[in-house]
């Protein structure tokens, strides 16, 4: 078994089968959307309802919005919008508020004391001010304590954190503090760059990129510079998704 096989067996997977090398740390860029996990991500049809989500209120609210814009909620092609599609969509896009939907962050003994870096994690979330999406990428790095986690878990954790009504600033902070707690890491740094549809579709009606940055714990200046270099060298760019 070669070193790449060993890394995959121990959890160094990118979620798409691509192995990572681990010299003094781990660096990986992920320009493609991760494979969707079967559990917890299927479209909800209303036959089952997640704890903490009120389908009846979601249906009522969607129906009222259709009426507010002059559409007949019972018209052909629209009736399923409020009875099924919108409630199912919002149940999925807010599962980041539900602990039951959080990915299991299974850890193993740390094999490096260097920085673990994952760049270009696809990110899709919802602005709590306008109920419109913002999307882009998260770049994440952490310095392990006694344990570390497979790279695919970083992708899944960012995806779970993103699925809620929030702001980009709160999301960036939440990913950083959440990972620091989950991994008991010595330090975590997170950068998020995103385009907001509430700017592109209304307001200034211009699609621009906004970048936010958050760090938790202790990271050396050399670690921070290595993170910056990894982000600069990644294939990801605003608008890549």
Tab-separated table of C-alpha atoms in Angstrom:
chain	number	residue	atom	x	y	z
A	1	UNK	CA	0.000	0.000	0.000
A	2	UNK	CA	1.531	3.358	-1.033
A	3	UNK	CA	1.454	6.561	1.014
A	4	UNK	CA	-1.613	7.918	-0.814
A	5	UNK	CA	-3.578	4.761	-0.036
A	6	UNK	CA	-2.602	5.028	3.605
A	7	UNK	CA	-3.743	8.639	3.718
A	8	UNK	CA	-7.115	7.744	2.225
A	9	UNK	CA	-7.541	4.942	4.771
A	10	UNK	CA	-6.785	7.362	7.606
A	11	UNK	CA	-9.225	9.982	6.367
A	12	UNK	CA	-7.179	12.247	4.070
A	13	UNK	CA	-9.806	12.308	1.343
A	14	UNK	CA	-11.063	15.345	-0.501
A	15	UNK	CA	-14.574	14.011	-0.894
A	16	UNK	CA	-13.932	13.262	-4.563
A	17	UNK	CA	-11.371	10.472	-4.242
A	18	UNK	CA	-8.386	12.760	-4.791
A	19	UNK	CA	-5.507	11.895	-2.428
A	20	UNK	CA	-3.550	14.529	-0.556
A	21	UNK	CA	0.120	14.563	0.302
A	22	UNK	CA	1.247	15.311	3.832
A	23	UNK	CA	4.856	16.528	4.126
A	24	UNK	CA	4.943	18.976	7.066
A	25	UNK	CA	1.237	19.725	6.848
A	26	UNK	CA	-1.694	19.318	4.497
A	27	UNK	CA	-2.773	21.657	1.707
A	28	UNK	CA	-5.561	20.982	-0.702
A	29	UNK	CA	-7.660	22.939	-3.166
A	30	UNK	CA	-11.141	21.815	-4.125
A	31	UNK	CA	-12.512	23.552	-7.202
A	32	UNK	CA	-15.406	21.143	-7.726
A	33	UNK	CA	-18.601	20.781	-5.750
A	34	UNK	CA	-18.437	17.908	-3.255
A	35	UNK	CA	-20.433	14.765	-3.691
A	36	UNK	CA	-23.733	15.034	-1.852
A	37	UNK	CA	-24.146	12.616	1.009
A	38	UNK	CA	-27.169	10.386	0.737
A	39	UNK	CA	-28.242	10.886	4.334
A	40	UNK	CA	-29.915	14.117	5.269
A	41	UNK	CA	-29.730	15.843	1.854
A	42	UNK	CA	-32.609	14.346	-0.126
A	43	UNK	CA	-35.405	16.728	-1.041
A	44	UNK	CA	-38.116	16.668	1.569
A	45	UNK	CA	-41.594	16.102	0.181
A	46	UNK	CA	-43.537	16.759	3.358
A	47	UNK	CA	-43.964	13.112	4.333
A	48	UNK	CA	-41.316	13.597	7.014
A	49	UNK	CA	-40.570	16.803	8.872
A	50	UNK	CA	-37.327	17.733	10.562
A	51	UNK	CA	-37.359	18.717	14.192
A	52	UNK	CA	-37.423	22.479	14.522
A	53	UNK	CA	-38.972	23.148	11.108
A	54	UNK	CA	-42.660	24.031	10.795
A	55	UNK	CA	-43.942	22.917	7.386
A	56	UNK	CA	-47.417	24.312	7.993
A	57	UNK	CA	-46.098	27.827	8.635
A	58	UNK	CA	-43.771	27.544	5.635
A	59	UNK	CA	-46.701	26.605	3.409
A	60	UNK	CA	-48.828	29.426	4.783
A	61	UNK	CA	-46.027	31.958	4.328
A	62	UNK	CA	-45.267	30.887	0.764
A	63	UNK	CA	-48.959	31.062	-0.132
A	64	UNK	CA	-49.240	34.582	1.297
A	65	UNK	CA	-46.182	35.728	-0.675
A	66	UNK	CA	-47.723	34.438	-3.911
A	67	UNK	CA	-50.919	36.312	-3.120
A	68	UNK	CA	-48.915	39.445	-2.250
A	69	UNK	CA	-47.358	39.562	-5.734
A	70	UNK	CA	-50.680	38.949	-7.455
A	71	UNK	CA	-50.380	35.256	-8.237
A	72	UNK	CA	-53.184	32.773	-7.693
A	73	UNK	CA	-51.716	30.184	-5.268
A	74	UNK	CA	-54.017	27.504	-6.661
A	75	UNK	CA	-53.181	28.144	-10.315
A	76	UNK	CA	-51.692	25.342	-12.373
A	77	UNK	CA	-47.915	25.315	-12.063
A	78	UNK	CA	-47.972	27.327	-8.851
A	79	UNK	CA	-49.941	25.185	-6.434
A	80	UNK	CA	-46.970	22.885	-5.793
A	81	UNK	CA	-44.777	25.929	-5.153
A	82	UNK	CA	-46.298	26.711	-1.766
A	83	UNK	CA	-47.646	23.281	-0.804
A	84	UNK	CA	-44.428	21.357	-1.401
A	85	UNK	CA	-41.451	22.929	-3.147
A	86	UNK	CA	-40.775	26.030	-1.042
A	87	UNK	CA	-41.210	24.269	2.341
A	88	UNK	CA	-38.918	21.440	1.170
A	89	UNK	CA	-36.325	23.916	-0.064
A	90	UNK	CA	-36.289	25.941	3.160
A	91	UNK	CA	-36.095	22.793	5.276
A	92	UNK	CA	-32.933	21.804	3.405
A	93	UNK	CA	-31.415	25.291	3.315
A	94	UNK	CA	-31.848	25.783	7.072
A	95	UNK	CA	-30.593	22.407	8.285
A	96	UNK	CA	-27.467	24.164	9.579
A	97	UNK	CA	-29.578	25.169	12.607
A	98	UNK	CA	-30.238	21.522	13.470
A	99	UNK	CA	-27.656	19.499	15.374
A	100	UNK	CA	-29.055	16.272	13.944
A	101	UNK	CA	-27.895	17.351	10.481
A	102	UNK	CA	-24.341	18.181	11.578
A	103	UNK	CA	-21.713	15.861	10.059
A	104	UNK	CA	-19.933	13.535	12.450
A	105	UNK	CA	-16.441	14.952	12.919
A	106	UNK	CA	-14.664	11.648	13.477
A	107	UNK	CA	-11.051	12.353	14.430
A	108	UNK	CA	-7.860	10.321	14.531
A	109	UNK	CA	-4.437	10.814	16.053
A	110	UNK	CA	-2.606	13.768	14.535
A	111	UNK	CA	0.119	12.762	12.094
A	112	UNK	CA	1.524	16.253	11.597
A	113	UNK	CA	2.050	19.390	13.623
A	114	UNK	CA	1.933	21.507	10.479
A	115	UNK	CA	-0.962	23.511	9.135
A	116	UNK	CA	-3.816	21.596	7.474
A	117	UNK	CA	-5.235	23.699	4.634
A	118	UNK	CA	-8.306	23.203	2.454
A	119	UNK	CA	-9.018	25.864	-0.180
A	120	UNK	CA	-11.873	26.441	-2.599
A	121	UNK	CA	-14.666	24.787	-0.613
A	122	UNK	CA	-17.922	25.598	-2.458
A	123	UNK	CA	-20.243	27.652	-0.264
A	124	UNK	CA	-23.930	28.456	-0.704
A	125	UNK	CA	-25.939	30.250	1.966
A	126	UNK	CA	-28.939	32.549	2.450
A	127	UNK	CA	-28.888	36.223	3.453
A	128	UNK	CA	-31.082	36.689	6.525
A	129	UNK	CA	-31.838	40.293	5.514
A	130	UNK	CA	-33.322	39.620	2.066
A	131	UNK	CA	-33.834	35.816	1.912
A	132	UNK	CA	-31.643	35.706	-1.196
A	133	UNK	CA	-28.588	33.479	-1.726
A	134	UNK	CA	-24.937	34.365	-1.455
A	135	UNK	CA	-22.348	31.988	-2.835
A	136	UNK	CA	-18.612	31.611	-3.252
A	137	UNK	CA	-15.865	29.687	-1.497
A	138	UNK	CA	-14.426	29.107	1.945
A	139	UNK	CA	-10.715	28.621	2.554
A	140	UNK	CA	-10.002	26.842	5.837
A	141	UNK	CA	-6.827	26.003	7.756
A	142	UNK	CA	-6.231	24.590	11.202
A	143	UNK	CA	-3.255	23.576	13.310
A	144	UNK	CA	-4.018	20.212	14.937
A	145	UNK	CA	-3.702	19.581	18.612
A	146	UNK	CA	-3.674	15.902	19.494
A	147	UNK	CA	-6.138	14.891	16.771
A	148	UNK	CA	-7.125	15.738	13.221
A	149	UNK	CA	-9.975	15.044	10.826
A	150	UNK	CA	-10.321	13.888	7.216
A	151	UNK	CA	-10.348	16.710	4.664
A	152	UNK	CA	-13.799	15.770	3.402
A	153	UNK	CA	-15.167	16.593	6.864
A	154	UNK	CA	-14.076	20.195	6.435
A	155	UNK	CA	-16.147	20.386	3.244
A	156	UNK	CA	-19.172	18.849	4.940
A	157	UNK	CA	-18.849	21.058	8.000
A	158	UNK	CA	-18.739	24.232	5.892
A	159	UNK	CA	-21.761	23.030	3.919
A	160	UNK	CA	-23.708	22.332	7.121
A	161	UNK	CA	-22.792	25.700	8.657
A	162	UNK	CA	-23.807	27.460	5.440
A	163	UNK	CA	-27.321	26.047	5.427
A	164	UNK	CA	-29.029	28.690	7.530
A	165	UNK	CA	-30.297	32.250	7.287
A	166	UNK	CA	-27.233	34.289	8.213
A	167	UNK	CA	-24.747	36.946	7.166
A	168	UNK	CA	-21.361	36.352	5.602
A	169	UNK	CA	-19.624	37.802	8.649
A	170	UNK	CA	-21.502	35.534	11.061
A	171	UNK	CA	-20.931	32.501	8.840
A	172	UNK	CA	-17.182	33.106	8.649
A	173	UNK	CA	-16.964	33.471	12.421
A	174	UNK	CA	-19.181	30.423	12.976
A	175	UNK	CA	-17.040	28.162	10.802
A	176	UNK	CA	-13.846	29.281	12.565
A	177	UNK	CA	-15.120	28.982	16.135
A	178	UNK	CA	-17.059	25.807	15.381
A	179	UNK	CA	-14.074	24.007	13.886
A	180	UNK	CA	-11.831	25.152	16.739
A	181	UNK	CA	-14.254	23.564	19.220
A	182	UNK	CA	-14.941	20.411	17.200
A	183	UNK	CA	-11.267	19.652	16.523
A	184	UNK	CA	-9.773	21.116	19.721
A	185	UNK	CA	-7.314	22.753	17.337
A	186	UNK	CA	-4.486	25.009	18.432
A	187	UNK	CA	-5.565	27.545	15.847
A	188	UNK	CA	-8.043	27.992	12.992
A	189	UNK	CA	-8.187	30.545	10.197
A	190	UNK	CA	-11.098	30.938	7.757
A	191	UNK	CA	-11.541	33.197	4.744
A	192	UNK	CA	-14.807	33.443	2.812
A	193	UNK	CA	-15.269	35.206	-0.516
A	194	UNK	CA	-18.829	35.427	-1.786
A	195	UNK	CA	-21.162	37.161	-4.219
A	196	UNK	CA	-24.510	38.312	-2.823
A	197	UNK	CA	-27.622	38.101	-4.958
A	198	UNK	CA	-29.228	40.821	-2.824
A	199	UNK	CA	-26.632	43.152	-4.390
A	200	UNK	CA	-26.683	41.649	-7.879
A	201	UNK	CA	-30.489	41.443	-8.255
A	202	UNK	CA	-31.496	44.581	-6.337
A	203	UNK	CA	-29.872	47.625	-4.755
A	204	UNK	CA	-26.728	48.449	-6.757
A	205	UNK	CA	-27.540	45.566	-9.156
A	206	UNK	CA	-23.859	44.724	-9.488
A	207	UNK	CA	-22.252	41.357	-8.812
A	208	UNK	CA	-19.174	42.002	-6.690
A	209	UNK	CA	-17.157	39.758	-4.386
A	210	UNK	CA	-16.977	40.333	-0.623
A	211	UNK	CA	-14.218	38.770	1.500
A	212	UNK	CA	-14.363	38.151	5.245
A	213	UNK	CA	-11.673	36.713	7.501
A	214	UNK	CA	-11.712	35.145	10.966
A	215	UNK	CA	-9.086	33.413	13.100
A	216	UNK	CA	-9.271	31.609	16.432
A	217	UNK	CA	-6.435	30.486	18.702
A	218	UNK	CA	-2.701	30.720	18.146
A	219	UNK	CA	-1.155	30.704	14.672
A	220	UNK	CA	2.367	31.870	13.876
A	221	UNK	CA	3.080	34.515	11.273
A	222	UNK	CA	4.663	31.757	9.152
A	223	UNK	CA	1.424	29.729	9.358
A	224	UNK	CA	-0.637	32.739	8.354
A	225	UNK	CA	1.627	33.470	5.396
A	226	UNK	CA	1.468	29.848	4.279
A	227	UNK	CA	-2.337	30.062	4.383
A	228	UNK	CA	-2.281	33.274	2.321
A	229	UNK	CA	0.005	31.662	-0.253
A	230	UNK	CA	-2.236	28.605	-0.502
A	231	UNK	CA	-5.296	30.784	-1.126
A	232	UNK	CA	-3.423	32.813	-3.756
A	233	UNK	CA	-2.131	29.658	-5.464
A	234	UNK	CA	-5.483	27.882	-5.497
A	235	UNK	CA	-7.359	27.501	-8.778
A	236	UNK	CA	-10.462	29.071	-7.243
A	237	UNK	CA	-11.507	32.580	-8.273
A	238	UNK	CA	-14.675	34.651	-7.643
A	239	UNK	CA	-17.375	33.538	-10.036
A	240	UNK	CA	-15.941	30.018	-10.364
A	241	UNK	CA	-19.278	28.516	-9.370
